[in-house]
mmCIF file of C-alpha atoms in Angstrom:
data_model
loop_
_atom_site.group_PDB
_atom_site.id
_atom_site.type_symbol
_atom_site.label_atom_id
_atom_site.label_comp_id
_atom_site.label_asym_id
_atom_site.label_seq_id
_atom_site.Cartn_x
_atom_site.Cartn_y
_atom_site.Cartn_z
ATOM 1 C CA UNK Y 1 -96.915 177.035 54.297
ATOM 2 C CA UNK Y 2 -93.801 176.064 52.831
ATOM 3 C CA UNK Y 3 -92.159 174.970 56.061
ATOM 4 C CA UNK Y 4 -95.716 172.700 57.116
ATOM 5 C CA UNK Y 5 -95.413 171.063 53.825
ATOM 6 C CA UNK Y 6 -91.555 170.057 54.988
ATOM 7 C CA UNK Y 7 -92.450 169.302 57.994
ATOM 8 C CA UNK Y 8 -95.475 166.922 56.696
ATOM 9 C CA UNK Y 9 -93.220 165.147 54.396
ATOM 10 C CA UNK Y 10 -90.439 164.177 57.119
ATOM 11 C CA UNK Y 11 -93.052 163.311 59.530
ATOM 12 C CA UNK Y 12 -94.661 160.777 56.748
ATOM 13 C CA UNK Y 13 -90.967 159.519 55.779
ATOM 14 C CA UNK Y 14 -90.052 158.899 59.510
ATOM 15 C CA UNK Y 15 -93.572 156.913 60.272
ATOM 16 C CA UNK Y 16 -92.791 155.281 56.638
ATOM 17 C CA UNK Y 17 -89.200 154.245 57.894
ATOM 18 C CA UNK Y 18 -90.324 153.042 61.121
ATOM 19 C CA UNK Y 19 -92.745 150.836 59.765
ATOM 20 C CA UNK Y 20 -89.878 149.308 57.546
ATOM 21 C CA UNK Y 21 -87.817 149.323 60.612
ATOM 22 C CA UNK Y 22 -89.748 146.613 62.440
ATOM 23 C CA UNK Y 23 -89.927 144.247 59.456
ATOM 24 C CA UNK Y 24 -87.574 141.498 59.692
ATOM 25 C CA UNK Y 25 -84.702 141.982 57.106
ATOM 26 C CA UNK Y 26 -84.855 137.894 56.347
ATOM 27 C CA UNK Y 27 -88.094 138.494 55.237
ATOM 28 C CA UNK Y 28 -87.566 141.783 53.217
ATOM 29 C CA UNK Y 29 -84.769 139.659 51.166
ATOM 30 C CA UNK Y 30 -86.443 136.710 50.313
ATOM 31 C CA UNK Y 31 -86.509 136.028 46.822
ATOM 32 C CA UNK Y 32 -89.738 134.765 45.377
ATOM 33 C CA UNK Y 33 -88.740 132.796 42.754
ATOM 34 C CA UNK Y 34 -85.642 131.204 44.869
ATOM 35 C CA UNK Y 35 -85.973 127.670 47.111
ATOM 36 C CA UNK Y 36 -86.910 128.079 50.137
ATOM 37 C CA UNK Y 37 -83.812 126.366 52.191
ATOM 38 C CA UNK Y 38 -86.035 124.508 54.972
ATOM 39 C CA UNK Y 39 -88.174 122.505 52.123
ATOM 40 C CA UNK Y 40 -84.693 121.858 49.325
ATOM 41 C CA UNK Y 41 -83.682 118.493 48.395
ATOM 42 C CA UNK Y 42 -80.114 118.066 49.344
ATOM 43 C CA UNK Y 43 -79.468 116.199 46.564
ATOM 44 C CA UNK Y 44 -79.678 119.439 44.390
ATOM 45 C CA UNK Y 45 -76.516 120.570 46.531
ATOM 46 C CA UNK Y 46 -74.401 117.560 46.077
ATOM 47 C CA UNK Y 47 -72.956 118.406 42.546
ATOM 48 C CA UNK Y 48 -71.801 121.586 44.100
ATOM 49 C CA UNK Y 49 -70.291 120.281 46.475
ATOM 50 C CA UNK Y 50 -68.278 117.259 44.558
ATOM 51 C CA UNK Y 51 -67.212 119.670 41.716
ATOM 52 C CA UNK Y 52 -66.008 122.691 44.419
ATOM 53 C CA UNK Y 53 -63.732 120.088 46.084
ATOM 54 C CA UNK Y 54 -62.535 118.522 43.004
ATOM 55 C CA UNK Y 55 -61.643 121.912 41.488
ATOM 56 C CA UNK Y 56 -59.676 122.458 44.297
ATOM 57 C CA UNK Y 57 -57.592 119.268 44.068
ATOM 58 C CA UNK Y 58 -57.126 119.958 40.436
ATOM 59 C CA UNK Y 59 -55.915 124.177 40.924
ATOM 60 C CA UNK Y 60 -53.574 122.400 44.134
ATOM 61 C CA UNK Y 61 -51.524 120.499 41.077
ATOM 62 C CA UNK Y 62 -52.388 123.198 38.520
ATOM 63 C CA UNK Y 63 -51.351 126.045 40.199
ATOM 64 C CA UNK Y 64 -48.828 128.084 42.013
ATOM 65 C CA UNK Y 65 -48.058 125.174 44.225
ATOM 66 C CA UNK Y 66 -47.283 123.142 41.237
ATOM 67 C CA UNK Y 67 -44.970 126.149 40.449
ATOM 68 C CA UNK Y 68 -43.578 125.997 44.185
ATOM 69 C CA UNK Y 69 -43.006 122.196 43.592
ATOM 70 C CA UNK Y 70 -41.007 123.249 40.563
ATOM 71 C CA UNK Y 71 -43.133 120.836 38.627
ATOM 72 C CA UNK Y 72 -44.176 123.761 36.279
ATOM 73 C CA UNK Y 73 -43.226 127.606 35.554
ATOM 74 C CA UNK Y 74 -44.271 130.294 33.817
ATOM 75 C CA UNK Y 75 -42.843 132.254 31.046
ATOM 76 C CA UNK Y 76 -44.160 136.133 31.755
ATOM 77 C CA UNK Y 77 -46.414 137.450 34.761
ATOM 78 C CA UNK Y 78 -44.901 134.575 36.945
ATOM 79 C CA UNK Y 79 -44.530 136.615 40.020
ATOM 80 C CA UNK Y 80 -46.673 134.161 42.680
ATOM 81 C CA UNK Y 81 -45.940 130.859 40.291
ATOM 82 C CA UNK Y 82 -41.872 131.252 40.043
ATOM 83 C CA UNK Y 83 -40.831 133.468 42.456
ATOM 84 C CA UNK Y 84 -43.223 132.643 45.924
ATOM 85 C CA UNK Y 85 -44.284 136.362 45.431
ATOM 86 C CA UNK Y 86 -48.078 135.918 47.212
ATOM 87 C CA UNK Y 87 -50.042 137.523 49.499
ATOM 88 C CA UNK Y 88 -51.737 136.223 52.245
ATOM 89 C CA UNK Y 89 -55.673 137.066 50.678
ATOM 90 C CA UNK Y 90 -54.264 135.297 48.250
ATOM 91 C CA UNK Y 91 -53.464 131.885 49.470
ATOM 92 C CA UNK Y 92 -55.723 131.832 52.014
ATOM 93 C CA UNK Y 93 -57.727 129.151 53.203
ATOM 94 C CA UNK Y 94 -60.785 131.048 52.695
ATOM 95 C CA UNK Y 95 -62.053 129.326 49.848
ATOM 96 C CA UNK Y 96 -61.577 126.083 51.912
ATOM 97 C CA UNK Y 97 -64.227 127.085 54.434
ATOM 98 C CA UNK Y 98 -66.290 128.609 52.133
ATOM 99 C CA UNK Y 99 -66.469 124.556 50.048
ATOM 100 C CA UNK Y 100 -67.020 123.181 53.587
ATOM 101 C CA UNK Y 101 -70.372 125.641 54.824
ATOM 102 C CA UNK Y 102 -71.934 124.451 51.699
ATOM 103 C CA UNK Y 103 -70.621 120.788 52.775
ATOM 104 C CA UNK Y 104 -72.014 121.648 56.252
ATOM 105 C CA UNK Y 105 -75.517 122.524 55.138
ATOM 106 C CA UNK Y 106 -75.643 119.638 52.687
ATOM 107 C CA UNK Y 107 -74.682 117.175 55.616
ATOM 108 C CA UNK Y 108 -77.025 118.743 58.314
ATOM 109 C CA UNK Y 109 -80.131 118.866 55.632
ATOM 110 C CA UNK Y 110 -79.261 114.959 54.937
ATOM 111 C CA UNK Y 111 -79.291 114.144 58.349
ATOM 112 C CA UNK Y 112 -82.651 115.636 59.067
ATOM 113 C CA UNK Y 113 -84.749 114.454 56.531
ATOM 114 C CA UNK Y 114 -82.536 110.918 57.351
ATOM 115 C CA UNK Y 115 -80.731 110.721 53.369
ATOM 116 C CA UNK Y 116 -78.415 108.142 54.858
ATOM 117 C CA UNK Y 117 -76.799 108.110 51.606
ATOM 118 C CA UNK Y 118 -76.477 112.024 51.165
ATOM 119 C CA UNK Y 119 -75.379 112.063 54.895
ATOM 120 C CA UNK Y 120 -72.344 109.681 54.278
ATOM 121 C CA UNK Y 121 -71.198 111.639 51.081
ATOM 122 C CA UNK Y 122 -71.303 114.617 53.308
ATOM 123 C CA UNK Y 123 -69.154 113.261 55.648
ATOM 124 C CA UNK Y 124 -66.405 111.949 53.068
ATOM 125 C CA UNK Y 125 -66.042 115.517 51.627
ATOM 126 C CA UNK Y 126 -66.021 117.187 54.968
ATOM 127 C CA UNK Y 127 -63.063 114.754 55.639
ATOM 128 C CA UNK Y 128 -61.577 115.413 52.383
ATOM 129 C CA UNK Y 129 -61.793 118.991 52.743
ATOM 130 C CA UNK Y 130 -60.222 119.802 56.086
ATOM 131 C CA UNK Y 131 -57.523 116.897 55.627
ATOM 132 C CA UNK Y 132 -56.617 119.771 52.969
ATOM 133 C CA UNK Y 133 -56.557 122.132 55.218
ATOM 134 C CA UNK Y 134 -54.338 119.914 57.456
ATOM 135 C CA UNK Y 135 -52.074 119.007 54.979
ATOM 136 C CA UNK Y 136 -51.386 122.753 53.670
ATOM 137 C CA UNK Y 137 -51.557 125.030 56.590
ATOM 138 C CA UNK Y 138 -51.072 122.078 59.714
ATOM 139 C CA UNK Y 139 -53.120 123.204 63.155
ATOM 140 C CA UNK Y 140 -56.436 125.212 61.942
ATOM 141 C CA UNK Y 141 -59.900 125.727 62.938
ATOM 142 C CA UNK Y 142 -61.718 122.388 63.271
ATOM 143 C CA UNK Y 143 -64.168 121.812 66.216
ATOM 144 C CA UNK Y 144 -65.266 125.373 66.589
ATOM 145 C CA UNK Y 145 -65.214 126.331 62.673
ATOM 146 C CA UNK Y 146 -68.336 127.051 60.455
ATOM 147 C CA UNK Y 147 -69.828 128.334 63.589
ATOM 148 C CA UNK Y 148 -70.160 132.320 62.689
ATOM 149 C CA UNK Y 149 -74.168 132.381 61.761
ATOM 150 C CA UNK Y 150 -74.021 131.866 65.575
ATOM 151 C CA UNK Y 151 -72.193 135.079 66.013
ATOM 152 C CA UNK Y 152 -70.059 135.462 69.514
ATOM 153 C CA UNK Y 153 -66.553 136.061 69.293
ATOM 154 C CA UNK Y 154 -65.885 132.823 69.787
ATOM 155 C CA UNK Y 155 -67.637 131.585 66.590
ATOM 156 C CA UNK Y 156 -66.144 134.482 64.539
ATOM 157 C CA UNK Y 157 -62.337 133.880 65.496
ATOM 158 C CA UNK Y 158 -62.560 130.100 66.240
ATOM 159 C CA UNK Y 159 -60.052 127.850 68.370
ATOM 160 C CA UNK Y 160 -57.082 125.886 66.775
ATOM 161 C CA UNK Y 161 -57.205 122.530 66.844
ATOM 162 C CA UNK Y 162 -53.673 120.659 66.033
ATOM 163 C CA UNK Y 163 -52.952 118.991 62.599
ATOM 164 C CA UNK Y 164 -53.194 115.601 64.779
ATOM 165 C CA UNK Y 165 -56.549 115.863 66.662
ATOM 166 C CA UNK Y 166 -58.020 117.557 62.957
ATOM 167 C CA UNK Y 167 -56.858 113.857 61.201
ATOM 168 C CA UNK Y 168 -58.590 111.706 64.591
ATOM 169 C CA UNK Y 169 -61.571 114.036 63.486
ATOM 170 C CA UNK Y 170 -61.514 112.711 60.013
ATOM 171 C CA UNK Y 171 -61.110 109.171 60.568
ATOM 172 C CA UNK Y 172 -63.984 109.286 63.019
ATOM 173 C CA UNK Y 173 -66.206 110.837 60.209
ATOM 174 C CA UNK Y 174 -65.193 108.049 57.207
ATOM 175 C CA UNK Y 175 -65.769 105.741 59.739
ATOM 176 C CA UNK Y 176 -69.266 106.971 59.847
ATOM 177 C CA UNK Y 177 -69.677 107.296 56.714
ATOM 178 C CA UNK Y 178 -68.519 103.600 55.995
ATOM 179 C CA UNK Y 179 -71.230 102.569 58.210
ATOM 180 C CA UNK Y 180 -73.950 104.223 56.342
ATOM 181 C CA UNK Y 181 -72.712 102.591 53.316
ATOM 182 C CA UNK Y 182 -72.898 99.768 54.750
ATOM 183 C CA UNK Y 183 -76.638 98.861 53.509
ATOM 184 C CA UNK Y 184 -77.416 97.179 50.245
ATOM 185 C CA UNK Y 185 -77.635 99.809 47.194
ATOM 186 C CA UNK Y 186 -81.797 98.828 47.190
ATOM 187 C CA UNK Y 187 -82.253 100.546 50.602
ATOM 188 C CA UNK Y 188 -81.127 103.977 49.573
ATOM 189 C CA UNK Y 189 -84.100 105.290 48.317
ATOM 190 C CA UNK Y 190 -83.393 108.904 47.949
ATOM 191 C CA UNK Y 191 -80.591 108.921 45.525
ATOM 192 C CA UNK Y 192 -80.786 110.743 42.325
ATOM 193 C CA UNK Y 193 -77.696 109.697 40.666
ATOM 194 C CA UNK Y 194 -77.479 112.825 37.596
ATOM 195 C CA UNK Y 195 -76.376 114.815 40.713
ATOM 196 C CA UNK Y 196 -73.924 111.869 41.865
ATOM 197 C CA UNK Y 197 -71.101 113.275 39.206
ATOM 198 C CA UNK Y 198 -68.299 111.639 40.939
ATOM 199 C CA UNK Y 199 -69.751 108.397 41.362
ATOM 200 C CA UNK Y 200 -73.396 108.165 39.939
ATOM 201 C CA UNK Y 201 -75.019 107.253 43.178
ATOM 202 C CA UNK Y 202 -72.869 103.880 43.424
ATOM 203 C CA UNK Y 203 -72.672 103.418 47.398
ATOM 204 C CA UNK Y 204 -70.203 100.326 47.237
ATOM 205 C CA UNK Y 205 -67.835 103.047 45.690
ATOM 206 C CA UNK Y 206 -68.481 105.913 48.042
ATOM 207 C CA UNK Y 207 -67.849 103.121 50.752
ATOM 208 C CA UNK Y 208 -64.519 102.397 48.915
ATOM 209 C CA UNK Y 209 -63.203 105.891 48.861
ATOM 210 C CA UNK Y 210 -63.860 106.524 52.751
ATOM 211 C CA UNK Y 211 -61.660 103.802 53.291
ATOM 212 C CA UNK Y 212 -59.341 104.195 51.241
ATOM 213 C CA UNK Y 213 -59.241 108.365 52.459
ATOM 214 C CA UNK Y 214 -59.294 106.550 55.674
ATOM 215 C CA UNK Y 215 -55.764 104.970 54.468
ATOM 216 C CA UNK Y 216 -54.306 107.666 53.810
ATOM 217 C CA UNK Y 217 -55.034 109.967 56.912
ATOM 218 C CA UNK Y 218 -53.294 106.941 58.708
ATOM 219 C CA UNK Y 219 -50.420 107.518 57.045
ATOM 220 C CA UNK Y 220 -50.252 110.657 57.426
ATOM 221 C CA UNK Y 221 -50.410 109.978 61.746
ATOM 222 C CA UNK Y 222 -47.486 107.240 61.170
ATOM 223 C CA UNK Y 223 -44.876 109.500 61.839
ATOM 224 C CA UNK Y 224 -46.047 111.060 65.191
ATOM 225 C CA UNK Y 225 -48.170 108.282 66.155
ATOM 226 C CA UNK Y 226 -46.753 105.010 64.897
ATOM 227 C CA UNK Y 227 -49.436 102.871 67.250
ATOM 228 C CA UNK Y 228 -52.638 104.159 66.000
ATOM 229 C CA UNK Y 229 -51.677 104.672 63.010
ATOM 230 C CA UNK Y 230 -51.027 101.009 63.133
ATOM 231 C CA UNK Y 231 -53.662 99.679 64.369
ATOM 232 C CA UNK Y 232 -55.730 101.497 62.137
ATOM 233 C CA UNK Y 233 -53.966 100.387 58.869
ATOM 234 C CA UNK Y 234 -54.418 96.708 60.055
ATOM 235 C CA UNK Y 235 -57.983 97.252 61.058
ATOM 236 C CA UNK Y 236 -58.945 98.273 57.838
ATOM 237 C CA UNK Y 237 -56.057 95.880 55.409
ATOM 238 C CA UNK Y 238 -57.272 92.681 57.451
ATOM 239 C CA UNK Y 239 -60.914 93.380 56.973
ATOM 240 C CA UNK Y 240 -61.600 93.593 52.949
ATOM 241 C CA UNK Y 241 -65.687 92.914 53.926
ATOM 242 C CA UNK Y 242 -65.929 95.131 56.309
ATOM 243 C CA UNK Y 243 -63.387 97.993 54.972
ATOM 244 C CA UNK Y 244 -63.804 97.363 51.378
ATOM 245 C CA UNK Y 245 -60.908 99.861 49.263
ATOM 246 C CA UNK Y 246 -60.203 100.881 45.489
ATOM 247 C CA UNK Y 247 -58.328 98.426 44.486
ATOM 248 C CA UNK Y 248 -58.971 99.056 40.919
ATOM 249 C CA UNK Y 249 -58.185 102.425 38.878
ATOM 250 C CA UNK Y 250 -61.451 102.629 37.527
ATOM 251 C CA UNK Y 251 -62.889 103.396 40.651
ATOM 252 C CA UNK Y 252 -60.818 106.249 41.327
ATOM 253 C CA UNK Y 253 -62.651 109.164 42.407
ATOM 254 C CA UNK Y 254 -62.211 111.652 39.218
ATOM 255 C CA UNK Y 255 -64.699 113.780 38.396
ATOM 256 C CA UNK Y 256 -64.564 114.357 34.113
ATOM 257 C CA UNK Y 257 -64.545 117.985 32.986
ATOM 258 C CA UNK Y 258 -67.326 118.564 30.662
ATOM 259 C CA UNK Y 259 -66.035 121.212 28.421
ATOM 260 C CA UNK Y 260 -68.352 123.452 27.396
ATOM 261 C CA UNK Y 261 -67.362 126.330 29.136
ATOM 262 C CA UNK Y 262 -64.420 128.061 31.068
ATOM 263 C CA UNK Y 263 -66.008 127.100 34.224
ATOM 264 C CA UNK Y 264 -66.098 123.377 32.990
ATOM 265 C CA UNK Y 265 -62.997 122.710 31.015
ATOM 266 C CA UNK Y 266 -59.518 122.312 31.861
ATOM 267 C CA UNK Y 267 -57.948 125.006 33.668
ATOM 268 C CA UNK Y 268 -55.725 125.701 30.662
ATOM 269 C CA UNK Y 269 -57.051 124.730 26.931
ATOM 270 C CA UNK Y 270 -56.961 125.961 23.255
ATOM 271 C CA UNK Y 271 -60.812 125.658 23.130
ATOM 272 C CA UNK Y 272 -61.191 128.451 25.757
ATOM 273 C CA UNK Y 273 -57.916 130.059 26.302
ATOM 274 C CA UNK Y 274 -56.789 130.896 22.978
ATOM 275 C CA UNK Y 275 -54.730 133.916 23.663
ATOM 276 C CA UNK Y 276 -50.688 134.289 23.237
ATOM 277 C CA UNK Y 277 -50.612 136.054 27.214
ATOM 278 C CA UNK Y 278 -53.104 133.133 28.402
ATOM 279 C CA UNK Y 279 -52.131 130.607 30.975
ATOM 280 C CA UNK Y 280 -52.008 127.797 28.386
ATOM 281 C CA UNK Y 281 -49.172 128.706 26.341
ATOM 282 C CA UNK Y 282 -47.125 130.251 29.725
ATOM 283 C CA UNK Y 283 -47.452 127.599 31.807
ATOM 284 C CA UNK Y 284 -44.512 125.503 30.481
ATOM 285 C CA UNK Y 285 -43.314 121.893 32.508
ATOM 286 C CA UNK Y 286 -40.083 122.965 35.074
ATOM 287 C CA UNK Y 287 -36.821 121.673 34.205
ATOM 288 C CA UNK Y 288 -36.722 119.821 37.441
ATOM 289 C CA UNK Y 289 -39.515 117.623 37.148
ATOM 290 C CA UNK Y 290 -38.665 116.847 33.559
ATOM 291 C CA UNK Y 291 -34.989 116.360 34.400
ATOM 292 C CA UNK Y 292 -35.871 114.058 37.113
ATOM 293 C CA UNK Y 293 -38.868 112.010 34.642
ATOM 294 C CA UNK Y 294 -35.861 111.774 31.708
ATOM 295 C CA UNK Y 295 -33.574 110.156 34.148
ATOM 296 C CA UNK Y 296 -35.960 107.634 34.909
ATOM 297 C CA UNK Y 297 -37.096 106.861 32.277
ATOM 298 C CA UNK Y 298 -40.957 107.859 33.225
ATOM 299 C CA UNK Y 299 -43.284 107.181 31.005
ATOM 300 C CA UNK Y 300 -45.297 109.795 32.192
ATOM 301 C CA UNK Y 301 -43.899 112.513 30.531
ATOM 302 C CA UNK Y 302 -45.216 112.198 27.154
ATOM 303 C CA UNK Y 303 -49.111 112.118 29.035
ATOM 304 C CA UNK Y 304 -47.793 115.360 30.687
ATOM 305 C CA UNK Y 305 -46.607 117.444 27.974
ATOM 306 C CA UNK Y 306 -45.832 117.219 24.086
ATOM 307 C CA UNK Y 307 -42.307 116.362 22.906
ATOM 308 C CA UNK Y 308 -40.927 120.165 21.924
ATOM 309 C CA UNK Y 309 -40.284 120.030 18.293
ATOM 310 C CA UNK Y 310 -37.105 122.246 17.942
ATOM 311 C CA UNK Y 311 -35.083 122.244 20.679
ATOM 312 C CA UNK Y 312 -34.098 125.576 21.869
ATOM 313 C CA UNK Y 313 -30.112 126.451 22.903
ATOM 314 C CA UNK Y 314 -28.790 129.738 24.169
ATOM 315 C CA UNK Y 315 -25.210 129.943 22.653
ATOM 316 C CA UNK Y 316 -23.301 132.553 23.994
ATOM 317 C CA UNK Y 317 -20.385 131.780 21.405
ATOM 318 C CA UNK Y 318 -22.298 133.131 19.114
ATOM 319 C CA UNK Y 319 -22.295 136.800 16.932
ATOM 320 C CA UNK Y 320 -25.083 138.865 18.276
ATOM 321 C CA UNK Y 321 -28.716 138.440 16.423
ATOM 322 C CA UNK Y 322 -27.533 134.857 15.486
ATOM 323 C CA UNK Y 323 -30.921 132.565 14.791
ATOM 324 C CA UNK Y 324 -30.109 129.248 12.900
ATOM 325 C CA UNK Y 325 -31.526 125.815 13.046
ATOM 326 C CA UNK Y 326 -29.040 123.196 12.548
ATOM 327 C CA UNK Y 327 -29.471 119.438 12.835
ATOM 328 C CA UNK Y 328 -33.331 119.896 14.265
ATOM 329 C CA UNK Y 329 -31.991 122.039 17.111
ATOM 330 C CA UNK Y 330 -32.538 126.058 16.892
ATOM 331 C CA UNK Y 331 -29.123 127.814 18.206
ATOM 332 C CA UNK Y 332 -29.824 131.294 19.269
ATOM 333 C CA UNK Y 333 -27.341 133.890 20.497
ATOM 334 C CA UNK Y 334 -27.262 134.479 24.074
#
């Protein structure tokens, strides 16, 4: 008896699993109360995707790279910041491609329900985001990245494309996107500017920034390809109607922290990071860049960092445990 009862209850468990089996997984993990990707207004995505790439840009200057720049250091736990000590997890570009998927599905949803407007911005931040990538790392996946939904080998370890064909790529997409702009602001009629936070749904300044991107990545060909790079620059500098460009700081693309939380604020800040091991009293401006600001006189310093009140010198002259301020300046032995 005991051994039909077993065998009854693997017999139901294998008919039960079976049944499972030939569902769909998709449709066993949809969440109810999620949106359903095929009907969501891209717009809702656009935040996201302004505020991952502008994070970036601000940990590039913020973090170890600013230490590798020797434009700041840290005073404890400085391994990766002082010393170059990183792995390569670490400083990957991972998080790169993982900004530019959700760029990719914003851009592709744009284009299909035809949100000119959405589909230009989509194109400025794919630019922006892999002329990162060709700026840091130099030849990376390009044409045949953010292709492994498709699955194939191919997709999953993706061609290199060179640093130059990667910056052709980008100029051809801001010159895209300069076309869409290229309407009056009354015939975008999709644009919800609350989730415009770099620009507030302004498409004369969207236009502005392509170009001006579209500046830059010329430079950036002028060494290796002085002609095209040429022609470019004068395309765009002799055509102000056509290739309008920030010419005024206002209109600099800067998206505001908001400050209400750690995700929000300032990398480092007192409001949020209040503790004596926390970045914000370790992370201290390197004697290089300061050096190099004093000596000309830079005016930026005093935006960068607060005058130190008592100046700190190491006197090895000096009787051990010697601690004395004199004259403003604290004399410690060495």
């Amino acid at each position: 008896m005991y051994k039909i009862k077993n065998t009854f209850i693997i017999a139901l468990t294998l008919a039960f699993t079976l049944v499972i089996s030939c569902k769909d997984l998709d449709e066993l993990n949809i969440n109810p109360n999620g949106v359903d990707p095929d009907n969501a207004d891209p717009n809702l995505l656009m935040a996201t995707v302004i505020t991952g790439v502008s994070k970036t840009i601000v940990s590039l200057g913020y973090g170890d790279i600013a230490g590798a720049m020797q434009h700041t250091q840290k005073d404890g736990w400085s391994g990766g910041h002082n010393d170059y000590d990183w792995d390569v997890n670490s400083k990957s570009w991972r998080g790169y491609y993982d900004i530019l998927r959700n760029v990719e599905e914003f851009y592709n949803k744009s284009v299909d329900l035809e949100y000119s407007f959405q589909a230009g911005v989509g194109l400025v931040m794919r630019a922006y985001t892999f002329g990162l990538i060709a700026d840091l790392w130099g030849d990376a996946p390009y044409s045949a990245a953010l292709n492994g939904a498709a699955g194939g080998a191919e997709n999953l370890k993706p061609v290199y494309d060179s640093q130059s064909d990667i910056y052709m790529g980008i100029l051809d997409d801001l010159e895209d996107a300069n076309t869409l702009f290229s309407q009056p602001q009354e015939s975008f009629t999709t644009i919800d500017p609350t989730q415009d936070v770099l620009y507030g749904g302004d498409v004369q300044k969207w236009r502005q920034f392509a170009n001006s991107l579209a500046l830059r990545y010329y430079m950036r060909l002028s060494e290796k390809e002085p002609a095209t790079a040429q022609a470019g620059i004068s395309m765009i500098t002799s055509s102000p109607n056509t290739y309008p460009l920030i010419t005024d700081a206002g209109n600099d693309a800067n998206v505001n922290y908001i400050g209400s939380s750690p995700d929000d604020s300032w990398p480092n800040n007192t409001v949020f990071d209040k503790s004596t091991s926390g970045g914000y009293l370790r992370t201290k401006m390197c004697a290089t860049l300061v050096d190099a600001l004093q000596a000309l006189g830079d005016p930026r310093l005093s935006v960068w960092a607060n005058k130190i009140e008592i100046p700190l010198v190491l006197d090895p002259a000096l009787p051990d445990d010697s601690d004395q301020i004199i004259d403003g300046i604290r004399y410690i032995a060495q």
